[in-house]
Tab-separated table of C-alpha atoms in Angstrom:
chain	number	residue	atom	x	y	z
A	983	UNK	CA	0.000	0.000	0.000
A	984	UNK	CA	1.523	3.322	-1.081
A	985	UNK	CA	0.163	6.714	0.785
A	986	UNK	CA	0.056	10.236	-1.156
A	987	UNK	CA	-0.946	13.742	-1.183
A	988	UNK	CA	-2.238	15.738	-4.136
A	989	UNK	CA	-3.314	19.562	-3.846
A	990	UNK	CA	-4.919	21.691	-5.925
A	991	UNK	CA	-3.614	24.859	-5.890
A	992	UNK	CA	-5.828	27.600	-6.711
A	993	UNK	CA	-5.502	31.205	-7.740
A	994	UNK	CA	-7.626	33.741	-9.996
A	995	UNK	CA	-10.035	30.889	-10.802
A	996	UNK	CA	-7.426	28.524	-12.479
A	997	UNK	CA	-5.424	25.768	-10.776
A	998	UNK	CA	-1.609	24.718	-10.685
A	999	UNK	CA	-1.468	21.675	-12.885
A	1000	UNK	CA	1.551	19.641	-13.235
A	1001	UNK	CA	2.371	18.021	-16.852
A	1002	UNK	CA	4.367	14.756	-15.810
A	1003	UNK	CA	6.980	14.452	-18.691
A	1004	UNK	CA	10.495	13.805	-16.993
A	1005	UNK	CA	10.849	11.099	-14.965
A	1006	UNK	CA	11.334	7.122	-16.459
A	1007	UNK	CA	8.372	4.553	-15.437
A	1008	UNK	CA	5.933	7.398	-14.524
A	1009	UNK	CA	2.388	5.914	-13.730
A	1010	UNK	CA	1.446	9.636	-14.756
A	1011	UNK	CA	3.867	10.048	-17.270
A	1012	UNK	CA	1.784	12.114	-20.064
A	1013	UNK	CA	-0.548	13.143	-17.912
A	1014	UNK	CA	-1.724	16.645	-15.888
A	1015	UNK	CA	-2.542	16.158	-12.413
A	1016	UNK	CA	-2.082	18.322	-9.340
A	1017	UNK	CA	1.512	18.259	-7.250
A	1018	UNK	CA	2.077	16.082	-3.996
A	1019	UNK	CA	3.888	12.758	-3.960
A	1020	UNK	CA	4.122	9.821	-1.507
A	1021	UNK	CA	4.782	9.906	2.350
A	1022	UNK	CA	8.324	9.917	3.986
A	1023	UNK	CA	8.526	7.660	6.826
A	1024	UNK	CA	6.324	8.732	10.210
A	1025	UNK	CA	4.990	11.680	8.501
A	1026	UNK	CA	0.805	12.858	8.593
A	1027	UNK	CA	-0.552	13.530	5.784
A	1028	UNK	CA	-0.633	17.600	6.198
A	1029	UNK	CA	3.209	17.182	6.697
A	1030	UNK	CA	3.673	15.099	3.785
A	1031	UNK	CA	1.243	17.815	1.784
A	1032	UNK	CA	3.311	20.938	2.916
A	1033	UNK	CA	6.437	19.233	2.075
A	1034	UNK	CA	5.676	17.668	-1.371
A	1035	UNK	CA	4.503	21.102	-2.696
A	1036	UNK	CA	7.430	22.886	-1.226
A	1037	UNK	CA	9.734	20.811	-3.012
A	1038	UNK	CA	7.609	20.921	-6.456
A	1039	UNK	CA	6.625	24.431	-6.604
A	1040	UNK	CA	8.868	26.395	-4.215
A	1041	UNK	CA	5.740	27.323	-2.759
A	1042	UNK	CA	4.463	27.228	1.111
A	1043	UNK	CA	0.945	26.813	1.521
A	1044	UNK	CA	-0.679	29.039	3.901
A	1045	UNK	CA	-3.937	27.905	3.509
A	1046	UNK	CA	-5.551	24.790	2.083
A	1047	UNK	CA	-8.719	22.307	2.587
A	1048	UNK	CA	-8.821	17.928	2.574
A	1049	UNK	CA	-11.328	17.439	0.350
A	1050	UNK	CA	-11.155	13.525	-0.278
A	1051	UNK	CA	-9.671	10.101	-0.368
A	1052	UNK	CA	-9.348	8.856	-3.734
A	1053	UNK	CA	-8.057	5.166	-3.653
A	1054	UNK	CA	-6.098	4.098	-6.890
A	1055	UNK	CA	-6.075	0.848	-8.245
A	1056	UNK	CA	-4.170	0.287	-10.958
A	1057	UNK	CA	-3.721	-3.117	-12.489
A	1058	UNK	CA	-1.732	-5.399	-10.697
A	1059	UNK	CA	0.203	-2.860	-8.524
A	1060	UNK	CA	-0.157	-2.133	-4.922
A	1061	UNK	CA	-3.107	0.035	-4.100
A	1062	UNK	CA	-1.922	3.994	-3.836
A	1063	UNK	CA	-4.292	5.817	-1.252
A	1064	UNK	CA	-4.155	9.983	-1.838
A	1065	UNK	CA	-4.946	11.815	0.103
A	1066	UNK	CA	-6.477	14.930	-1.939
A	1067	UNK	CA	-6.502	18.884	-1.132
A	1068	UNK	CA	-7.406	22.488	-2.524
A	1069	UNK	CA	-5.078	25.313	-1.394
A	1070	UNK	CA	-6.438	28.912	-1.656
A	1071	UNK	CA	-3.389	30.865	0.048
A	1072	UNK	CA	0.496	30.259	-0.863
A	1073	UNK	CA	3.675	32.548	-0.160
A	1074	UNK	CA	6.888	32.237	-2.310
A	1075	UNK	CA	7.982	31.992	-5.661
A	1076	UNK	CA	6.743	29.377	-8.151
A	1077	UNK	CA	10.106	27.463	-9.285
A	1078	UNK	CA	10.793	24.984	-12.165
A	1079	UNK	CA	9.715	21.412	-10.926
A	1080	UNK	CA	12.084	18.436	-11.986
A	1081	UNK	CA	8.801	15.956	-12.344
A	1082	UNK	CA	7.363	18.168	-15.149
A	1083	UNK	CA	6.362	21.569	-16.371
A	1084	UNK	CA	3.892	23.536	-13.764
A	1085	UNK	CA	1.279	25.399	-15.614
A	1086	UNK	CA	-2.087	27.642	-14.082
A	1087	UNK	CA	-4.698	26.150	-16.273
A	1088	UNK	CA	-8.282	28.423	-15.793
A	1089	UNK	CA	-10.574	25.911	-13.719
A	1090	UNK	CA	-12.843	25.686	-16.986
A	1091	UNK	CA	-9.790	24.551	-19.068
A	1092	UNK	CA	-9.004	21.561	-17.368
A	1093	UNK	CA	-11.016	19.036	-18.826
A	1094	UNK	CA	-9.167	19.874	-22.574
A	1095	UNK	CA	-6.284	18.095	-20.691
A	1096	UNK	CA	-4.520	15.102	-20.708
A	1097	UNK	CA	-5.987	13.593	-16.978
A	1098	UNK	CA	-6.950	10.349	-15.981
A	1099	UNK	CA	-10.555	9.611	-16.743
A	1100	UNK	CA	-11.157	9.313	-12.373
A	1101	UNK	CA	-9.449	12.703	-12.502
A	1102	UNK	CA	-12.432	13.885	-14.448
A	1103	UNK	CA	-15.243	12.846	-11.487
A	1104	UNK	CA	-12.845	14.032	-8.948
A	1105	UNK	CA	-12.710	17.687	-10.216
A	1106	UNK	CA	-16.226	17.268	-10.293
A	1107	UNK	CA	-16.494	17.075	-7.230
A	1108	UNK	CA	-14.440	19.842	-6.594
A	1109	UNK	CA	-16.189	22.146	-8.337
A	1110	UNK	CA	-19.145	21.222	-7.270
A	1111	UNK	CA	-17.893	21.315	-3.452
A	1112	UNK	CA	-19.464	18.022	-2.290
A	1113	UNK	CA	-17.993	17.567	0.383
A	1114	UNK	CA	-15.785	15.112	1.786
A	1115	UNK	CA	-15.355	12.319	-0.592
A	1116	UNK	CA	-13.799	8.780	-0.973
A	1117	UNK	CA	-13.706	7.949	-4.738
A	1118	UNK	CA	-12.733	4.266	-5.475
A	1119	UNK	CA	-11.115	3.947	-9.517
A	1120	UNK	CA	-9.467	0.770	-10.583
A	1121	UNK	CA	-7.659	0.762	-13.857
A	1122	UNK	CA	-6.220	-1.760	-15.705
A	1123	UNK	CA	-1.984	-1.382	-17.468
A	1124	UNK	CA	-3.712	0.646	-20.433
A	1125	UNK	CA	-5.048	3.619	-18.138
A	1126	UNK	CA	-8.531	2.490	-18.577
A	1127	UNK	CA	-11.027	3.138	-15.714
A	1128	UNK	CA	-12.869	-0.138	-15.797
A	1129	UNK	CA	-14.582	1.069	-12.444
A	1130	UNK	CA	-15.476	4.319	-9.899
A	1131	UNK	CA	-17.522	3.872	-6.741
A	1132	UNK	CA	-18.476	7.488	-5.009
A	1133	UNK	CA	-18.507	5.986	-1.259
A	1134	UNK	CA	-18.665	9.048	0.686
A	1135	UNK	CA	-20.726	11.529	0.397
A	1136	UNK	CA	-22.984	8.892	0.826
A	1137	UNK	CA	-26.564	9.600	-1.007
A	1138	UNK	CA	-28.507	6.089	-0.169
């Protein structure tokens, strides 16, 4: 089981998407997605958060909201668990990242972009501020969502 972050930063109604193009044997290679990366040894998930987007962006956070749990299942590797956020305040200067090229892409935009297809839902549910959620998506070694289960907010 692999734990992550991935935030959302957001300013003048676009968000800071990362275009994963550098590194070798990149799950996301090709793809935009938000910054974060996977935990360091005894850290919480807010530390792990601050610290990933420090490292990608230069930026510190000053402000930002857990909106969800998305659990990633992709074919027959271990289960990644990500913990997801929005950020609405930062400090610092926005530096070259060495995963990819950092881009604000207008909130609107986003959907023109390369993202996984679970990526779609979950900005969904962003935008339409549903809450907390826990979004299940398996995939199988060709990126295709073969299933998504919204399990919280729970509507039954």
């Amino acid at each position: 089981m692999q734990l992550s972050t991935l935030c959302y930063i957001e300013k003048d109604g676009a968000f800071l998407m990362l275009h994963r193009t550098k590194k070798e044997n990149d799950v996301n290679k090709g793809k935009w997605i938000g910054v974060g990366g996977k935990f360091e040894a005894g850290e919480a998930p807010e530390e792990c958060l601050l610290r990933e987007v420090m490292e990608e962006t230069g930026l510190e956070l000053t402000s930002y909201r857990y909106r969800g749990l998305l659990s990633f299942i992709y074919a027959d590797k271990e289960p990644e668990y990500i913990f997801t956020y929005t950020a609405d305040g930062f400090s610092g200067e926005l530096h070259e990242c060495n995963e990819g090229e950092l881009k604000w892409v207008k909130i609107e935009d986003i959907k023109y972009l390369s993202l996984w297809e679970g990526d779609r839902i979950m900005h969904r549910l962003l935008e339409e501020d549903a809450g907390v959620f826990s979004l299940k998506l398996v995939y199988d070694e060709e990126d295709r969502l073969l299933e998504h289960e919204l399990l919280l907010p729970c509507n039954k």
